[in-house]
Amino acid sequence: MKILDKYLLKTFLITFTTVFVILFFIFILQTVWLFIAELAGKDLDIALIIKFLLFSMPRIIPLVLPLSVLLASIMTFGNLAENYEFAAMKSSGISLQRAMRSLTVFIVLLSIVAFFFANNVIPFAEYKFINFRKNIAQLKPAMAITEGQFSDVGLYNIKVNKKSGENGNILTGITIHKKSAIGDGSKTVIKAKDGKLISSEESSILQLVLNDGNYYEDLVPKKYEDRNKLPFAKSAFKKYTINIDLSQLNKVDVDNEKIANTNTMLSVNELKYTLDSLDKNFKTEIVSFAENINGRTGIPQNNVYTAKLPKKANSKLSKDILSLYTNEQKSEILKMASSNVTSTKYSIDATKVNLDNKQKNINNHLLAFYDKFVIAFACLMMFFIGAPLGAIIRKGGLGLPIIFAVLIFISFHFINTFGKRIAQENGMSPFMGAWMSSFILSPLAILLTYRATNDIGLINMDVILAPLQKIFQKLFPSKK
């Protein structure tokens, strides 16, 4: 039996390695395609590009590994069934369960390795990747400006509709928000039809030359009552040059690592610690807000109207409390109540948004926590889907197995993404969102394993044809 185990293990490992390398190469090409705009034409060293790709590779493993296990399982057992090797095993008294035993041990070990990889290597690579990408953007300012979104460059937030030119230094459709020196928001907005980035290796000043635009600046009147009018100054220009000091940005080292607070960068123990802190802060903020709202709704003891309550109200309180006061006092009380209700409503709305964002952050950390276990279970589940499916369809090669593998994996990936999206928005628990795909496909793995071990086909046609045959016999009874 050891010879058979070695043969099956060798056959599976060769197929698995080949499939894994091919799929990994395909996903690497996809990564290059996604970031080609940031890498191409930016005068980056080959070493930096290779380091960039190396840091992005581990994040591909959770996609490639389950698909490789699934496809390799279908191809391996499909080839064995197609070449009647399973028939020879069964004639020798070797069942499918016994044939799968050595491979099951290997897949369990692979799942354990996948968990430790997801728990240690992927967070470390994500940490390196995000910091490396940010530091490259600071070293190459043209890379820091992304099409279609605001990019932070020094004291300016810059948005461009399109970048062109050899180094991406020709900009079209420019919108710039200049940060306030005193930290009270953006008071200056600059819009231009097009512009050009001019830089020099000898200088730490980046020049942004703008053409055909307008300059808007908010003005703050000295009189407080005039501030609601929101006055601003506007001017037009044919050419306008902005000098951006990059002396601080250019001190950045590509190996400098400052960002370390995203959920994808944390291991299981770090996620537990972070989640504990987030939960405590979340509950504390809810209690604090509840006490604050309760204090607002309560009437102060030194209220002037409580102190001057009419004597007739001391014996028996009237049902209409306002009737105890004069019209002038009623007006002031109602104004105060209206103001308190409006203020409380604004406070509740603002706090609700804040709490929702914090809950989403907690959900993202929980999803990252469960994902490390899902990838390990997915490898095991895909094997128990692929191995019996290959034995049932009895087809090896790259034809039918690829069709089945792609359909199953797309279903798994779609359900997984769908569940995570709902869990992020607090539509379901993060546990269910992360494990939804596994819960849905696990019965399929059990069903296929049962049918394969009992020599039942993929679809039992008798279940469908037998009722139809009975109906046909009742409608058209045979004449004797």
XYZ file of C-alpha atoms in Angstrom, residues 42 137 140-153 158-160 163 168 171 197 206 208 244:
26
model
C 8.291 56.592 -13.775
C 4.776 57.847 -4.310
C 8.225 60.175 -7.284
C 5.679 63.018 -6.950
C 4.122 62.271 -10.359
C 3.104 58.889 -8.959
C 1.424 60.548 -5.980
C -1.153 62.148 -8.277
C -3.768 59.599 -9.288
C -6.322 60.180 -12.019
C -9.894 60.796 -10.884
C -9.264 61.254 -7.161
C -7.692 63.729 -4.746
C -4.045 63.059 -3.933
C -2.120 64.550 -1.015
C 1.076 66.314 -2.170
C -4.645 67.685 -6.180
C -7.146 65.997 -8.481
C -6.650 65.561 -12.253
C -2.323 62.333 -16.949
C 2.951 61.477 -16.516
C -2.076 67.132 -16.386
C 4.785 69.227 -13.470
C 8.402 70.887 -7.607
C 3.224 73.011 -11.039
C 5.711 72.772 -3.833
